[in-house]
Each structure stands twice: as C-alpha cells, then as structure tokens.
Amino acid sequence: MSTLKLPPVGKKNREVRTVGRGLQPIFFIIFTLLMLAGINTRLAYLQIIEGHKFKVRAEANRIRTIAKQPERGNIFDRHGKLLATTRYPRSVYLWPMAHTKPSWSVVGPRLEKVLQIPQQEIEKKLEEAGADATSLVRIARDLTEAEITGLKEYETELPNVEIHTEAVRYYPHGKEMAHVLGYTRELTPQQLKKKKKEGYRLGDVIGQMGVEKAYENLLRGEWGGQQVEVDGKGRPIRVLGEKQAKAGNDIHLTIDLNLQKAAQKALTLPRGAIVAIDPNNGAVLAMVSRPNFDPNIFSKQRLSQKDWQSVQGSNFPLVNRALSAFPPASTYKIITTTAGLESGKFSPSTVLQTYGSLTIGGVTFGEWNHAGFGPLGFQGAIAMSSDTFFYQVGRRIGGPTLIEWTRKYGFGKKTGIEFPDEESKGNVPDDRWKRKVWKMPWTVGDTINMSIGQGALQTTPLQAAIMFAVPANGGYRVKPHLLKDHEEAKNWRESLNMKPSTIKVLREGLRRVVTDGTGTRLKVASIPPASGKSGTAEAGVGRPNHTWFGAYAPADKPEIVVVAFGENSGGGGASNCGPIVLQVLEEYFQKKYPGKYKKTESKELKAKTQNSRRRTGN
C-alpha cells in the first residue's frame, strides 16, 4: 500500500506563518489600547463635560423642592378696617412624575371620584408642569371636610398625593367691596407665558381686577421653599434647606368702609352706581356698582354652575358701572353754564325767556315740563333745570366752544384712577367724530342736544363726580385715586382758569337746586346745607330713562361729593337718585359730627320725596 507524501514546507512558507503568529499579540494590544482610550474619552466626556447635567438629574431624583407660597398683603380702609386678608384652607398637591408610573391607573380615577375633578383636567396640570419638574403641583384647593376624609380613607392607594395648608385670599365684606377690591384668580396658561419672566409659576394667583390688579406688585410678596431629601420611594428623609416666603405689603385705601356700606345699602336700583369723593384732593371715599358679585368665589379651585351664573348674568355683574359711560343728562348743565359765561357772550346777570319748546333748524326741541318757566337767569335755570334756557346758550356759543369746555372738565378721557383697563373714557362727539361714525357733518341740532347732556355725549359716574368737584373746590379738576398714600394724585390739581364770577354763579345755582329747585329732597336737617343737580337721560326708543343726581356738602365749604346713577331705572333723577345721595350724605356727616345733625323723620322724608316728584323729571 502506497503512502501519500506531502511536499516539504518551504522555508518561505514557514517564515510567513511565524510572522503572522508574532503580529497577533501586537494587534490585540493595539485594539485593547484603542478601546481603553475610547472608554476613557467617553468617561472623561461624561464626567467633565456632562457631569453637571447628570449630577442635577441625580439630585432631582434624590432632592425635591416644596415651594412655599407668599402670603398676600392685607388691604385696609382709610381708618384701618380690614378689607382683604388671608385664610388657610387645605389643598391637594401631586409630584409631577406621579402620573407617569403604573400606579396612576389607580391614583387618577380615585382622585377624580373623591375630588369631583375630571382626570383629564388633573393630567393637564401635571403635563403643563412636566414629568421632570421637582416641585409639587396643586390640583385642588379649599378642600371640604368630606374631601379630606375621602383622601385619608384611600391614603394607601394614593402615593405621591399630599395635603398641605396654603394661603388663600379672603374678603370679609364680600359683595360690599367687590368692584373696588376686585379679586384674585389662578393664572391662565396665556397669562403664565407672559408672567414667567417676572417669577410667576404654575398655580400662582394674581390680581385680576380692581385694587388687587392695580397693586399686584405691592401685594404679591416673594416665594420661598424647602429642599427635601427623599428615599427611593419618594418619602421625605430630611430638610436640606429652607427659604422663608416674604409676605406682600399691606396697603391702606382712601375708602371709608362705613360709607361704602351705606352706599351699598342705599343703592336699591337693579343697575346703577354711586361714587363719593373728596372734592379737594380726589380721594375716593366710596364706589359701588350694582349688580355686584362675591369675590370670594374666585378663591375656589373650580367654580360651580351657580357661581358662574352669579358673575356671568345678563346684567353683567363684573362690569363696574361707576367707570362705565352713559349720557350725563342735565347734570351736564354745569358745563354749559361754564362755557356760556367763559365765552364772554353771556354775563352773570343774563336773563333769558324760557318756552314750552323751541324750533331750531326745522327741528322742535321741547322743555321737560312742556310749559317753560318764564324769564330766568343762570342760577334759576340751573335750579329748575330749564332745557330751553340752555338750548339758547348752546346755540349762541356754538359747538366748538361747548366741546372745548367739555374736554377741560375731563370728559372724553380717562380720569387717571388706578383701573385703566376697567375705566371707560366716555365720548365727546365733534364734527370729526360724527363724520367718521355717522358719515354726516356736525349741525346746530347736535349742539342743542349736547347743551343738555344728550346725544352721543357720554360720561362715567366718576367723571361726573370730578365735574361736581370743580365748582365745589373753586375751579380745579382733581385726580381720583384709591391708594391713601398716593402723594402724586393727592397733590394733583389742574386749574380750569375760570372767572371767579363763573364759579360764583355755578355755586349759587347748584345751591338753589336744593333750596327751591328740583333737589329739595336734600333740604333736610339731617345733613348740612347742600348743593346739587339732577339729571334724566333718554336711553333710546322703548327703553326706560337713565337717572342721575349729584351733590356736595357743606355748600359753603364742601368736604364730599356724591353722585348716584340709575341705569334704565325710569322716572326722574331727583326722585330716583336724590334719596340715594341723601342716605350717603347722612352717613358721612352723622358719623363725622355725632349729634350735630338729626335723623330725618319719616313724615318729612315722605313729604320731601313727593315734593321732588312734583317738581322734576330731571
């Protein structure tokens, strides 16, 4: 049997195999070094470049922040009586990462059932905060005892759910201060986007109206908080650090709470307003609007259907009618008198014949009593509120002069009170306005209408109060304000540069309104001698009149101006609003000067009211 013999391996082949075996360890060493270099480079990158970020993430898992909401500053009236403060109900908070865990399928439905809040609404709040957020998120506030009991009953099923006490706004006088104080409410998502740069955060409350909004920066305060170390299950181990929340500043208003309550009680009309100011410096002593609302309802997490109906009714209770514009009617004759006398076309001794009506430019303009009052001077015309007297004044001085003085009194622009977003500037029509809005030129008829406060002319009750302050203080326009320490506003007085004789005629005429004119309702012993003016404005075909009455007292040295307004109240200004103004004046003077002014007897009140109704529809 033959044997297969392989050819001998050549020297060259043996050398190749030997070299190959020698290179293998070298390649392995190089590969290992490269791998180690890569790993070390990656570790260096993670530790040096990314180290801080991962440290923060680790700390976020180990350390949680419990924010401490600041207590909002208190609000007081001019005498130190509390108007707005803080109460401490309990609220439900969640850690944002809670709803990302499997347990959320149990926690979510349970919270929905106990709190009566849709699970989707809770999830939306948590998603807005973000799953990586390290602060608690409030999902419900102002818990009832039943809700607290329910949460404790299912405590074992509700991990990462916590109950804490928090500061919530409280208004002890409820509706009585609603339109002055306004209310606070949790930031909307849109507001939060705008306010984040100012340090606001999810769940923050902010002043949404009134003084709360105007002085948000003073009242707000600064957030504090605790850093808490937690274990793997999220349970607190120890407090690592704490920053105390800084309470907001207390503020004092010019409002007199007793006078505010008296005004609220006096204003029995379904819709209307009362404004009381100091005519010498513009301090607002009372401001009431009806219908009103309870600002405490906005401190709730969720408003019930009943709550919404109370603030969204057809009469618009959130609207501050003291700052809304309406035709001023015959109260405006103060300005027509000023324009007539200051124009130089009339003198303080002017006497004009009055008529049952006047036909001007082919249009007949009637007198309110349909008969006229015979010859009258300015004082008598103001006292009896004669329309035909002021038609003649308006026609002679012309629209431009009347409009000029209307603007000097502050009509057609905001007064400067702290509520710019809520205040209407009103309207002073002129030729340019009429051509733009009605596509027609100004006519003598427009001037006639304006001369008695009708037509497209509109003013707010607050602007009307500023108007009454001009004759009361001797010819100065003042700036209304609500902050007691508002030095700039207190010291702001703009002279209208009126002749002393003009001021004298105005004061004599307004005094005669009360002594023997349309406002004898105020001729009583319960207040000092007063001056005033009534007004009744047409509100459109088929709609009841608007009514007005403004007054100041004492007549010789005025301390207070009060204006009452009735929206679509019907009737006359003296009979509807005169008694309202009287009640406010009685509260002011009888509280300030105890025993000096006696309360009006009921028979006297009845007789005065009947007398006012016989005398005027103005």
PDB file of C-alpha atoms in Angstrom, residues 225-392:
ATOM      1  CA  GLY A 225     -39.489  76.900  49.757  1.00  0.00           C
ATOM      2  CA  GLN A 226     -37.863  73.807  51.272  1.00  0.00           C
ATOM      3  CA  GLN A 227     -35.357  71.410  49.732  1.00  0.00           C
ATOM      4  CA  VAL A 228     -36.196  67.922  50.993  1.00  0.00           C
ATOM      5  CA  GLU A 229     -34.117  64.747  50.591  1.00  0.00           C
ATOM      6  CA  VAL A 230     -36.247  61.689  49.754  1.00  0.00           C
ATOM      7  CA  ASP A 231     -35.628  57.943  49.637  1.00  0.00           C
ATOM      8  CA  GLY A 232     -36.146  55.635  46.664  1.00  0.00           C
ATOM      9  CA  LYS A 233     -39.884  55.565  47.281  1.00  0.00           C
ATOM     10  CA  GLY A 234     -40.116  59.352  47.371  1.00  0.00           C
ATOM     11  CA  ARG A 235     -40.572  59.583  51.150  1.00  0.00           C
ATOM     12  CA  PRO A 236     -39.010  62.631  52.868  1.00  0.00           C
ATOM     13  CA  ILE A 237     -35.874  61.888  54.900  1.00  0.00           C
ATOM     14  CA  ARG A 238     -34.699  65.334  55.979  1.00  0.00           C
ATOM     15  CA  VAL A 239     -34.918  69.030  55.165  1.00  0.00           C
ATOM     16  CA  LEU A 240     -31.740  70.242  53.454  1.00  0.00           C
ATOM     17  CA  GLY A 241     -32.501  73.940  53.332  1.00  0.00           C
ATOM     18  CA  GLU A 242     -35.269  76.478  53.596  1.00  0.00           C
ATOM     19  CA  LYS A 243     -36.000  79.978  52.296  1.00  0.00           C
ATOM     20  CA  GLN A 244     -38.763  81.829  54.084  1.00  0.00           C
ATOM     21  CA  ALA A 245     -41.509  83.224  51.858  1.00  0.00           C
ATOM     22  CA  LYS A 246     -41.729  87.023  52.027  1.00  0.00           C
ATOM     23  CA  ALA A 247     -45.229  88.379  52.642  1.00  0.00           C
ATOM     24  CA  GLY A 248     -46.603  91.109  50.403  1.00  0.00           C
ATOM     25  CA  ASN A 249     -47.010  94.689  51.582  1.00  0.00           C
ATOM     26  CA  ASP A 250     -50.155  95.860  53.359  1.00  0.00           C
ATOM     27  CA  ILE A 251     -51.883  98.834  51.750  1.00  0.00           C
ATOM     28  CA  HIS A 252     -54.406 101.385  53.011  1.00  0.00           C
ATOM     29  CA  LEU A 253     -57.120 102.747  50.749  1.00  0.00           C
ATOM     30  CA  THR A 254     -58.978 106.057  50.740  1.00  0.00           C
ATOM     31  CA  ILE A 255     -62.243 104.105  51.053  1.00  0.00           C
ATOM     32  CA  ASP A 256     -64.373 104.636  54.176  1.00  0.00           C
ATOM     33  CA  LEU A 257     -65.880 101.217  54.929  1.00  0.00           C
ATOM     34  CA  ASN A 258     -68.897 102.628  56.788  1.00  0.00           C
ATOM     35  CA  LEU A 259     -69.658 104.989  53.909  1.00  0.00           C
ATOM     36  CA  GLN A 260     -69.169 102.153  51.409  1.00  0.00           C
ATOM     37  CA  LYS A 261     -71.687 100.009  53.288  1.00  0.00           C
ATOM     38  CA  ALA A 262     -74.151 102.904  53.483  1.00  0.00           C
ATOM     39  CA  ALA A 263     -73.833 103.447  49.724  1.00  0.00           C
ATOM     40  CA  GLN A 264     -74.310  99.735  49.071  1.00  0.00           C
ATOM     41  CA  LYS A 265     -77.460  99.758  51.199  1.00  0.00           C
ATOM     42  CA  ALA A 266     -78.784 102.947  49.595  1.00  0.00           C
ATOM     43  CA  LEU A 267     -78.376 101.740  46.013  1.00  0.00           C
ATOM     44  CA  THR A 268     -81.522  99.643  45.702  1.00  0.00           C
ATOM     45  CA  LEU A 269     -81.866 100.128  41.930  1.00  0.00           C
ATOM     46  CA  PRO A 270     -81.306  96.933  39.893  1.00  0.00           C
ATOM     47  CA  ARG A 271     -78.473  98.534  37.922  1.00  0.00           C
ATOM     48  CA  GLY A 272     -76.526 101.629  38.823  1.00  0.00           C
ATOM     49  CA  ALA A 273     -73.595 103.162  40.660  1.00  0.00           C
ATOM     50  CA  ILE A 274     -72.570 105.527  43.443  1.00  0.00           C
ATOM     51  CA  VAL A 275     -69.313 107.445  43.680  1.00  0.00           C
ATOM     52  CA  ALA A 276     -68.264 109.576  46.661  1.00  0.00           C
ATOM     53  CA  ILE A 277     -65.052 111.607  46.563  1.00  0.00           C
ATOM     54  CA  ASP A 278     -63.242 114.321  48.458  1.00  0.00           C
ATOM     55  CA  PRO A 279     -63.574 117.283  46.058  1.00  0.00           C
ATOM     56  CA  ASN A 280     -60.367 118.847  47.336  1.00  0.00           C
ATOM     57  CA  ASN A 281     -57.931 116.035  46.555  1.00  0.00           C
ATOM     58  CA  GLY A 282     -59.790 113.345  44.570  1.00  0.00           C
ATOM     59  CA  ALA A 283     -59.698 110.649  47.283  1.00  0.00           C
ATOM     60  CA  VAL A 284     -62.412 108.062  46.552  1.00  0.00           C
ATOM     61  CA  LEU A 285     -64.450 107.566  49.730  1.00  0.00           C
ATOM     62  CA  ALA A 286     -66.945 105.062  48.302  1.00  0.00           C
ATOM     63  CA  MET A 287     -67.524 103.340  44.979  1.00  0.00           C
ATOM     64  CA  VAL A 288     -70.454 100.982  44.489  1.00  0.00           C
ATOM     65  CA  SER A 289     -71.802  99.254  41.390  1.00  0.00           C
ATOM     66  CA  ARG A 290     -74.904  97.123  41.018  1.00  0.00           C
ATOM     67  CA  PRO A 291     -75.393  94.301  40.343  1.00  0.00           C
ATOM     68  CA  ASN A 292     -72.368  93.060  42.208  1.00  0.00           C
ATOM     69  CA  PHE A 293     -70.708  89.713  42.968  1.00  0.00           C
ATOM     70  CA  ASP A 294     -68.926  87.896  45.776  1.00  0.00           C
ATOM     71  CA  PRO A 295     -65.160  87.992  45.071  1.00  0.00           C
ATOM     72  CA  ASN A 296     -64.641  85.040  47.443  1.00  0.00           C
ATOM     73  CA  ILE A 297     -65.968  82.618  44.833  1.00  0.00           C
ATOM     74  CA  PHE A 298     -62.833  83.168  42.755  1.00  0.00           C
ATOM     75  CA  SER A 299     -60.704  81.773  45.578  1.00  0.00           C
ATOM     76  CA  LYS A 300     -62.131  78.342  44.807  1.00  0.00           C
ATOM     77  CA  GLN A 301     -60.243  75.916  42.563  1.00  0.00           C
ATOM     78  CA  ARG A 302     -63.295  75.326  40.408  1.00  0.00           C
ATOM     79  CA  LEU A 303     -66.420  77.466  40.069  1.00  0.00           C
ATOM     80  CA  SER A 304     -69.780  75.715  40.211  1.00  0.00           C
ATOM     81  CA  GLN A 305     -72.507  76.383  37.653  1.00  0.00           C
ATOM     82  CA  LYS A 306     -74.239  78.552  40.241  1.00  0.00           C
ATOM     83  CA  ASP A 307     -71.043  80.543  40.779  1.00  0.00           C
ATOM     84  CA  TRP A 308     -70.645  81.132  37.053  1.00  0.00           C
ATOM     85  CA  GLN A 309     -74.236  82.294  36.758  1.00  0.00           C
ATOM     86  CA  SER A 310     -73.681  84.787  39.572  1.00  0.00           C
ATOM     87  CA  VAL A 311     -70.861  86.507  37.649  1.00  0.00           C
ATOM     88  CA  GLN A 312     -71.951  85.948  34.056  1.00  0.00           C
ATOM     89  CA  GLY A 313     -75.588  87.032  34.312  1.00  0.00           C
ATOM     90  CA  SER A 314     -77.390  89.129  31.700  1.00  0.00           C
ATOM     91  CA  ASN A 315     -76.875  92.250  33.851  1.00  0.00           C
ATOM     92  CA  PHE A 316     -73.093  91.795  33.724  1.00  0.00           C
ATOM     93  CA  PRO A 317     -72.259  91.961  37.447  1.00  0.00           C
ATOM     94  CA  LEU A 318     -68.497  92.095  36.796  1.00  0.00           C
ATOM     95  CA  VAL A 319     -68.894  95.431  34.981  1.00  0.00           C
ATOM     96  CA  ASN A 320     -68.060  98.416  37.185  1.00  0.00           C
ATOM     97  CA  ARG A 321     -70.812 100.872  36.292  1.00  0.00           C
ATOM     98  CA  ALA A 322     -69.076 103.635  38.230  1.00  0.00           C
ATOM     99  CA  LEU A 323     -66.472 103.521  35.447  1.00  0.00           C
ATOM    100  CA  SER A 324     -68.881 102.890  32.538  1.00  0.00           C
ATOM    101  CA  ALA A 325     -70.164 105.677  30.292  1.00  0.00           C
ATOM    102  CA  PHE A 326     -73.742 106.946  29.857  1.00  0.00           C
ATOM    103  CA  PRO A 327     -75.402 110.225  28.733  1.00  0.00           C
ATOM    104  CA  PRO A 328     -74.992 112.710  31.631  1.00  0.00           C
ATOM    105  CA  ALA A 329     -78.314 114.474  31.014  1.00  0.00           C
ATOM    106  CA  SER A 330     -78.977 117.713  32.913  1.00  0.00           C
ATOM    107  CA  THR A 331     -76.040 117.312  35.292  1.00  0.00           C
ATOM    108  CA  TYR A 332     -74.062 118.483  32.243  1.00  0.00           C
ATOM    109  CA  LYS A 333     -75.673 121.933  32.501  1.00  0.00           C
ATOM    110  CA  ILE A 334     -72.792 122.731  34.865  1.00  0.00           C
ATOM    111  CA  ILE A 335     -70.511 122.657  31.820  1.00  0.00           C
ATOM    112  CA  THR A 336     -72.950 124.522  29.546  1.00  0.00           C
ATOM    113  CA  THR A 337     -73.153 127.294  32.154  1.00  0.00           C
ATOM    114  CA  THR A 338     -69.353 127.439  32.379  1.00  0.00           C
ATOM    115  CA  ALA A 339     -68.930 127.568  28.594  1.00  0.00           C
ATOM    116  CA  GLY A 340     -71.607 130.275  28.251  1.00  0.00           C
ATOM    117  CA  LEU A 341     -70.135 132.565  30.899  1.00  0.00           C
ATOM    118  CA  GLU A 342     -66.492 131.975  29.966  1.00  0.00           C
ATOM    119  CA  SER A 343     -67.213 132.620  26.271  1.00  0.00           C
ATOM    120  CA  GLY A 344     -67.979 136.277  27.043  1.00  0.00           C
ATOM    121  CA  LYS A 345     -71.278 136.053  25.167  1.00  0.00           C
ATOM    122  CA  PHE A 346     -73.242 135.906  28.410  1.00  0.00           C
ATOM    123  CA  SER A 347     -72.827 137.702  31.735  1.00  0.00           C
ATOM    124  CA  PRO A 348     -73.719 136.524  35.264  1.00  0.00           C
ATOM    125  CA  SER A 349     -76.736 138.843  35.104  1.00  0.00           C
ATOM    126  CA  THR A 350     -78.086 137.436  31.812  1.00  0.00           C
ATOM    127  CA  VAL A 351     -81.829 136.686  31.786  1.00  0.00           C
ATOM    128  CA  LEU A 352     -83.446 134.606  29.015  1.00  0.00           C
ATOM    129  CA  GLN A 353     -87.087 133.825  28.337  1.00  0.00           C
ATOM    130  CA  THR A 354     -87.907 130.103  28.556  1.00  0.00           C
ATOM    131  CA  TYR A 355     -90.581 128.336  26.498  1.00  0.00           C
ATOM    132  CA  GLY A 356     -92.563 125.155  26.202  1.00  0.00           C
ATOM    133  CA  SER A 357     -90.382 124.346  23.175  1.00  0.00           C
ATOM    134  CA  LEU A 358     -88.022 125.902  20.643  1.00  0.00           C
ATOM    135  CA  THR A 359     -87.808 125.159  16.929  1.00  0.00           C
ATOM    136  CA  ILE A 360     -84.239 125.352  15.643  1.00  0.00           C
ATOM    137  CA  GLY A 361     -83.145 124.332  12.159  1.00  0.00           C
ATOM    138  CA  GLY A 362     -86.586 122.943  11.450  1.00  0.00           C
ATOM    139  CA  VAL A 363     -86.478 120.653  14.496  1.00  0.00           C
ATOM    140  CA  THR A 364     -88.565 121.215  17.641  1.00  0.00           C
ATOM    141  CA  PHE A 365     -86.815 120.793  20.971  1.00  0.00           C
ATOM    142  CA  GLY A 366     -89.130 120.627  23.981  1.00  0.00           C
ATOM    143  CA  GLU A 367     -88.959 121.822  27.575  1.00  0.00           C
ATOM    144  CA  TRP A 368     -89.127 118.992  30.122  1.00  0.00           C
ATOM    145  CA  ASN A 369     -92.275 120.455  31.763  1.00  0.00           C
ATOM    146  CA  HIS A 370     -93.804 121.283  28.339  1.00  0.00           C
ATOM    147  CA  ALA A 371     -94.601 124.847  29.519  1.00  0.00           C
ATOM    148  CA  GLY A 372     -91.430 126.753  30.277  1.00  0.00           C
ATOM    149  CA  PHE A 373     -90.576 128.768  33.400  1.00  0.00           C
ATOM    150  CA  GLY A 374     -90.797 132.351  32.164  1.00  0.00           C
ATOM    151  CA  PRO A 375     -87.677 134.559  32.327  1.00  0.00           C
ATOM    152  CA  LEU A 376     -84.710 133.007  34.136  1.00  0.00           C
ATOM    153  CA  GLY A 377     -81.098 133.859  34.923  1.00  0.00           C
ATOM    154  CA  PHE A 378     -78.363 131.210  35.045  1.00  0.00           C
ATOM    155  CA  GLN A 379     -78.990 130.447  38.718  1.00  0.00           C
ATOM    156  CA  GLY A 380     -82.726 129.969  38.194  1.00  0.00           C
ATOM    157  CA  ALA A 381     -82.164 127.921  35.044  1.00  0.00           C
ATOM    158  CA  ILE A 382     -79.852 125.557  36.937  1.00  0.00           C
ATOM    159  CA  ALA A 383     -82.319 125.348  39.834  1.00  0.00           C
ATOM    160  CA  MET A 384     -85.287 124.462  37.596  1.00  0.00           C
ATOM    161  CA  SER A 385     -83.132 122.608  35.046  1.00  0.00           C
ATOM    162  CA  SER A 386     -84.697 124.532  32.154  1.00  0.00           C
ATOM    163  CA  ASP A 387     -83.905 122.918  28.815  1.00  0.00           C
ATOM    164  CA  THR A 388     -84.958 125.842  26.613  1.00  0.00           C
ATOM    165  CA  PHE A 389     -82.684 128.211  28.540  1.00  0.00           C
ATOM    166  CA  PHE A 390     -79.639 126.066  27.810  1.00  0.00           C
ATOM    167  CA  TYR A 391     -80.682 125.439  24.197  1.00  0.00           C
ATOM    168  CA  GLN A 392     -80.285 129.175  23.678  1.00  0.00           C
TER     169      GLN A 392
END
